[in-house]
Short mmCIF file of the C-alpha atoms (twelve columns), coordinates in Angstrom:
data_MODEL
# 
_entry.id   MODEL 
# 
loop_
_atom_site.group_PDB 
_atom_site.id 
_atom_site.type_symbol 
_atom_site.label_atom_id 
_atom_site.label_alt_id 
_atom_site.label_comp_id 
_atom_site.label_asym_id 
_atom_site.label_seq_id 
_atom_site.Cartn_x 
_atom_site.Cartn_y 
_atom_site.Cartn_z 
_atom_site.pdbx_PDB_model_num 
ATOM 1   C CA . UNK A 1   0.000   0.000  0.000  1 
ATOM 2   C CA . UNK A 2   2.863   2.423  0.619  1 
ATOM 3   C CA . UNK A 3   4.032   1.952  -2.798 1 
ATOM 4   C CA . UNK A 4   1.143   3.679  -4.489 1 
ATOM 5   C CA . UNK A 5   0.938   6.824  -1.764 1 
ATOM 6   C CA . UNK A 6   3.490   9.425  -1.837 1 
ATOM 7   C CA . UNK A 7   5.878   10.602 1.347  1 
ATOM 8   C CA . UNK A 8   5.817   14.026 2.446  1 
ATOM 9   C CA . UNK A 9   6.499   15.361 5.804  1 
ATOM 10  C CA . UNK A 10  4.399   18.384 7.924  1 
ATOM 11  C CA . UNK A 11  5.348   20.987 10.458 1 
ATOM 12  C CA . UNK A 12  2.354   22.288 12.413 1 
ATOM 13  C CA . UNK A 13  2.630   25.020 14.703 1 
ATOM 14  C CA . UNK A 14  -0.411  27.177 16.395 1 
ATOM 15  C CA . UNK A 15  0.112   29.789 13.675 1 
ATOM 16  C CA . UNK A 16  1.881   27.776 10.643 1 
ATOM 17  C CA . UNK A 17  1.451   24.482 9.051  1 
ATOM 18  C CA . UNK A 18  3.367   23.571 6.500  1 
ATOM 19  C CA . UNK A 19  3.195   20.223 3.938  1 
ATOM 20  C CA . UNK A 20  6.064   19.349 1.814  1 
ATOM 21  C CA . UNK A 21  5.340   16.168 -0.524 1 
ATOM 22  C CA . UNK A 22  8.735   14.722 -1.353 1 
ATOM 23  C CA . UNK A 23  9.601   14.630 -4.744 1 
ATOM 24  C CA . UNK A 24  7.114   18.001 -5.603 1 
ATOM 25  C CA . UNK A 25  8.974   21.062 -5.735 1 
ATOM 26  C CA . UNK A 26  6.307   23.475 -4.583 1 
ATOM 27  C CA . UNK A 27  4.769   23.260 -0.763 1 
ATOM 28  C CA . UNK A 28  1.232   24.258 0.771  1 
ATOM 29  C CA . UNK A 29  1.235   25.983 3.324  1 
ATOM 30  C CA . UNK A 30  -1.638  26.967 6.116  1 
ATOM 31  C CA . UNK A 31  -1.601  30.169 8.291  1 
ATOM 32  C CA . UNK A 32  -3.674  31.941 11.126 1 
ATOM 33  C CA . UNK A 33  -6.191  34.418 9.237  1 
ATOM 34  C CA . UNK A 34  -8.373  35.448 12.386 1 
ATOM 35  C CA . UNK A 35  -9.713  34.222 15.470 1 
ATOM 36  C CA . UNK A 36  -9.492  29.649 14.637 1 
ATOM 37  C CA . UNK A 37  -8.858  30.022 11.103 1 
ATOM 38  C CA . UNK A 38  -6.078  28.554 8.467  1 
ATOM 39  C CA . UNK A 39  -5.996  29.528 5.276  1 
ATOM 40  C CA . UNK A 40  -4.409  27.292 3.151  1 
ATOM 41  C CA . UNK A 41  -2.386  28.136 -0.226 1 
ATOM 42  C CA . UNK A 42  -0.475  26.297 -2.810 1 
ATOM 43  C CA . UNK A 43  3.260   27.279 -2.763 1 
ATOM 44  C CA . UNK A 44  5.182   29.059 -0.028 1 
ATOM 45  C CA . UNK A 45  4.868   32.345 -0.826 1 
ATOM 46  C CA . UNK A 46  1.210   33.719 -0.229 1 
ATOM 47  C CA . UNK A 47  1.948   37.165 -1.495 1 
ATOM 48  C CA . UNK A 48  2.284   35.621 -5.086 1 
ATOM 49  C CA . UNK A 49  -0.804  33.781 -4.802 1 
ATOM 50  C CA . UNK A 50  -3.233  35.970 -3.259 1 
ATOM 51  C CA . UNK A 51  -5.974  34.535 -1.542 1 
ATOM 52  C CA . UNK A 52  -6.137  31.059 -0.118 1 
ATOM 53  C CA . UNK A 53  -7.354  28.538 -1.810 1 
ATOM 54  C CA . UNK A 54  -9.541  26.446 1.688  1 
ATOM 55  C CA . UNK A 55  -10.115 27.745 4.409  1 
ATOM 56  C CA . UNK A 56  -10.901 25.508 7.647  1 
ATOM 57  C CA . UNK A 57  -12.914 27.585 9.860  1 
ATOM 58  C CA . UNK A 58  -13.267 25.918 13.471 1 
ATOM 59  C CA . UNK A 59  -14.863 28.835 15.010 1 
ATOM 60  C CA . UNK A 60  -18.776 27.910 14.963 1 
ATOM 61  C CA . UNK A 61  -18.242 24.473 17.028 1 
ATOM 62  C CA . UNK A 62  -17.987 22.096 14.040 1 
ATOM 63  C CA . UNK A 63  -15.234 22.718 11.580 1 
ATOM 64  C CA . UNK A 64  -16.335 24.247 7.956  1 
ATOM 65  C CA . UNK A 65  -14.142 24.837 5.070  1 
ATOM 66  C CA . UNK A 66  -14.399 27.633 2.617  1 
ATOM 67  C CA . UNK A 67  -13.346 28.314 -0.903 1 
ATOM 68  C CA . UNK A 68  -12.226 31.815 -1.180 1 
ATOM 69  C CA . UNK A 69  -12.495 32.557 -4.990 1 
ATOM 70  C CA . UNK A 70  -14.350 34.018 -6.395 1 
ATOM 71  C CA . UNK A 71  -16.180 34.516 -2.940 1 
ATOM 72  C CA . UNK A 72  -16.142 33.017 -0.181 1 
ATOM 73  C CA . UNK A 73  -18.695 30.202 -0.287 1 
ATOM 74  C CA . UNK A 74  -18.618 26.717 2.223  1 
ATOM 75  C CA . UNK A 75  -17.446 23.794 -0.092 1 
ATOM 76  C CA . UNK A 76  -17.786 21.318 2.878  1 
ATOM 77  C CA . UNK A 77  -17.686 20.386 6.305  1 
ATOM 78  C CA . UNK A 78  -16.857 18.070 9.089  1 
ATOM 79  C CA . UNK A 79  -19.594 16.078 11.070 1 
ATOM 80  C CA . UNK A 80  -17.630 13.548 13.203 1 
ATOM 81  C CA . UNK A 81  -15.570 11.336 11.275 1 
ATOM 82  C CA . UNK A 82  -16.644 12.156 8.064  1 
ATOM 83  C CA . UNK A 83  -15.306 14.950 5.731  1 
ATOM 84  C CA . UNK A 84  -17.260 16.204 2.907  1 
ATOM 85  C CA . UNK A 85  -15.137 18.818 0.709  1 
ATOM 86  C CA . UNK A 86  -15.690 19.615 -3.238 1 
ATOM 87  C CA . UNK A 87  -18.062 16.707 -3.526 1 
ATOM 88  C CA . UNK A 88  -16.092 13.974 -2.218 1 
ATOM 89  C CA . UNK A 89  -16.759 12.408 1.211  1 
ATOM 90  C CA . UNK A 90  -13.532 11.323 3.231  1 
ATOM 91  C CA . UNK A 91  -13.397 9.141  6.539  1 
ATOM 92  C CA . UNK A 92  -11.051 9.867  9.587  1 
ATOM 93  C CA . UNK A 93  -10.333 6.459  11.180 1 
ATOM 94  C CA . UNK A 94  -7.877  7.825  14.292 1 
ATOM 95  C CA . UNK A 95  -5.319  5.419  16.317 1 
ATOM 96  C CA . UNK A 96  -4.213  7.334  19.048 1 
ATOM 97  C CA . UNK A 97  -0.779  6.479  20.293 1 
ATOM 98  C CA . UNK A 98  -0.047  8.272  23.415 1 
ATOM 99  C CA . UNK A 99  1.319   10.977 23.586 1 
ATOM 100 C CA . UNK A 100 1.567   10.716 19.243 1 
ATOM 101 C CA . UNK A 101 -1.336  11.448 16.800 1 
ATOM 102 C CA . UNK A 102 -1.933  8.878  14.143 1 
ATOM 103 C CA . UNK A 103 -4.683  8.203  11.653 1 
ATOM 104 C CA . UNK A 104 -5.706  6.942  8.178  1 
ATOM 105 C CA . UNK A 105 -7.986  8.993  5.578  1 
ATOM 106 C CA . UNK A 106 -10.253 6.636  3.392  1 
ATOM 107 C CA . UNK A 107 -12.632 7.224  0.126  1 
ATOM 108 C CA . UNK A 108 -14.735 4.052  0.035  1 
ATOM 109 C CA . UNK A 109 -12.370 1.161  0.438  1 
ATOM 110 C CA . UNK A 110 -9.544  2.690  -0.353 1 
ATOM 111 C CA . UNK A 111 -6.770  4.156  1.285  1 
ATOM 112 C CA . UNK A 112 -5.706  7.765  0.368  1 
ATOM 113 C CA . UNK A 113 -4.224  9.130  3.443  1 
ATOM 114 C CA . UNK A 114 -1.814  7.872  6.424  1 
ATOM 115 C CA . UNK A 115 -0.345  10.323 9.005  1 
ATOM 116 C CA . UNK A 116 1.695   9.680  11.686 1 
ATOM 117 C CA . UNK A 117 3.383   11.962 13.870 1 
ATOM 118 C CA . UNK A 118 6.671   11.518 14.421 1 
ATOM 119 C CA . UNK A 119 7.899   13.202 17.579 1 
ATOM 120 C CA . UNK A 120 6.459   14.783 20.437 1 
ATOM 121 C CA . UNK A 121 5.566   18.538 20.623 1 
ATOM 122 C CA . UNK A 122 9.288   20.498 20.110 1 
ATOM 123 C CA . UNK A 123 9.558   23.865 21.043 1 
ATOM 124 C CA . UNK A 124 5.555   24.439 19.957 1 
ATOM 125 C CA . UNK A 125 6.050   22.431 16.800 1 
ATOM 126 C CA . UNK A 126 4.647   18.892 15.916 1 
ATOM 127 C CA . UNK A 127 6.027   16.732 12.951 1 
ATOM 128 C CA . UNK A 128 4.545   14.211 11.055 1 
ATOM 129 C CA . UNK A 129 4.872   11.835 8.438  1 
ATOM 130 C CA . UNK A 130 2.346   11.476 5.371  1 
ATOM 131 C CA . UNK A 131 1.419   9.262  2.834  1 
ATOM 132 C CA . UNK A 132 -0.994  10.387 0.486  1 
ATOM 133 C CA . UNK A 133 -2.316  9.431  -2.928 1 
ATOM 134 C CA . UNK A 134 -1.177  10.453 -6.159 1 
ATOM 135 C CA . UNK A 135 -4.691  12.160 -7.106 1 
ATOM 136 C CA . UNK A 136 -5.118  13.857 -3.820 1 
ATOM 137 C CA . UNK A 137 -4.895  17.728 -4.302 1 
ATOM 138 C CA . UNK A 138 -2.292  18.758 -1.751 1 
ATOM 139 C CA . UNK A 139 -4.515  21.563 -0.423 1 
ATOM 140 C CA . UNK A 140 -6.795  18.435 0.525  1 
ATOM 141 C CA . UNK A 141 -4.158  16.996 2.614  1 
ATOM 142 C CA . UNK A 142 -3.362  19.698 4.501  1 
ATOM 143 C CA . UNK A 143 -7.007  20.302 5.276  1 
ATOM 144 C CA . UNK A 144 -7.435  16.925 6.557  1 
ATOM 145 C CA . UNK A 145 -4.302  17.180 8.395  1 
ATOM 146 C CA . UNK A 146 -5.361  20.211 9.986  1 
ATOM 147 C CA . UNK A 147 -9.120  19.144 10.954 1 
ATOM 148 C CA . UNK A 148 -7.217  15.850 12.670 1 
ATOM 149 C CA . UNK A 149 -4.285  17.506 14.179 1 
ATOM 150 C CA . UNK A 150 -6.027  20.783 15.383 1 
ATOM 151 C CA . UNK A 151 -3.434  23.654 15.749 1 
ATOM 152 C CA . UNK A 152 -5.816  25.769 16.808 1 
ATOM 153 C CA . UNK A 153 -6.669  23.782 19.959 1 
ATOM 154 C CA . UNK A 154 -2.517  23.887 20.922 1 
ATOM 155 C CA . UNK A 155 -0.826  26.274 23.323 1 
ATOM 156 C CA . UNK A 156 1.401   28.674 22.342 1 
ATOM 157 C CA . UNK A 157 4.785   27.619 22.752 1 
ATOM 158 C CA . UNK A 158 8.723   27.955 21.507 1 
ATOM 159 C CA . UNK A 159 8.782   28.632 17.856 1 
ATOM 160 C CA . UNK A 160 4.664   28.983 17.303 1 
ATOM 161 C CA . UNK A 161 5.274   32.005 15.758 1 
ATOM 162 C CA . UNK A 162 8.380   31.128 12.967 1 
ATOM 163 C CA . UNK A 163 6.511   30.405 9.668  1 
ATOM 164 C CA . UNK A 164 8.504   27.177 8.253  1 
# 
């Protein structure tokens, strides 16, 4: 299975997440826009690319994501362990391995996400380690990264406030 999903690695922080899929040159890369929001954009520079592309808003008690262009309009949502974004419907099966977060994203039968985090909390930063599919949009990873891994549930600490 790990042959058809491909490695990246992710650096979350209360303010910054960042997803780098190894072997693609370009990274996505979420950030704090207002009171539990991350806006997430294509590439690491967010002054080239204007607005975000999702946003994951987990300020009305259930988490809701937003497409900001051409206006801001919800393209999905998550009620417990289901994800619906852009039409497609994604389950969150979590394993919990104290004190490390790990889970596995599926679309039917089939696998399309594995994260496991691969250190404990350093200096306000978690890591973790991705699989993902080949036809997974990046900017979908990171959102279901971010609705597992919740950065905007985690204390500020050492280094929450370095974008990486």
């Amino acid at each position: 299975m790990t042959d058809e999903l491909r490695p990246g690695q992710a650096e979350m922080s209360r303010l910054t997440t960042t997803l780098r899929i190894t072997g693609e040159s370009t990274s996505v890369v979420s950030m704090q826009a207002g009171y539990e929001r991350q806006g997430i954009w294509r590439g690491s520079d967010t002054l080239v690319d204007g607005d975000p592309r999702l946003q994951v808003d987990f300020s009305s008690g259930s988490a809701l994501l937003y497409a900001d262009s051409p206006q801001r309009q919800q393209v999905g949502e998550r009620v417990g362990n289901t994800v619906r974004l852009w039409s497609q419907e994604y389950r969150i099966q979590r394993q919990w391995l104290w004190p490390k977060l790990r889970f596995t994203v599926t679309v039917g039968e089939r696998t399309v996400l594995r994260v496991r985090e691969r250190f404990g909390r350093n200096g306000g930063a978690r890591v973790f380690d991705t699989h993902s599919d080949a036809t997974l949009d990046p900017v979908v990873t990171l959102a279901l990264l971010l609705l597992e891994g919740r950065p905007h549930k985690m204390g500020l600490g050492r280094g929450d406030s370095i974008a990486s």
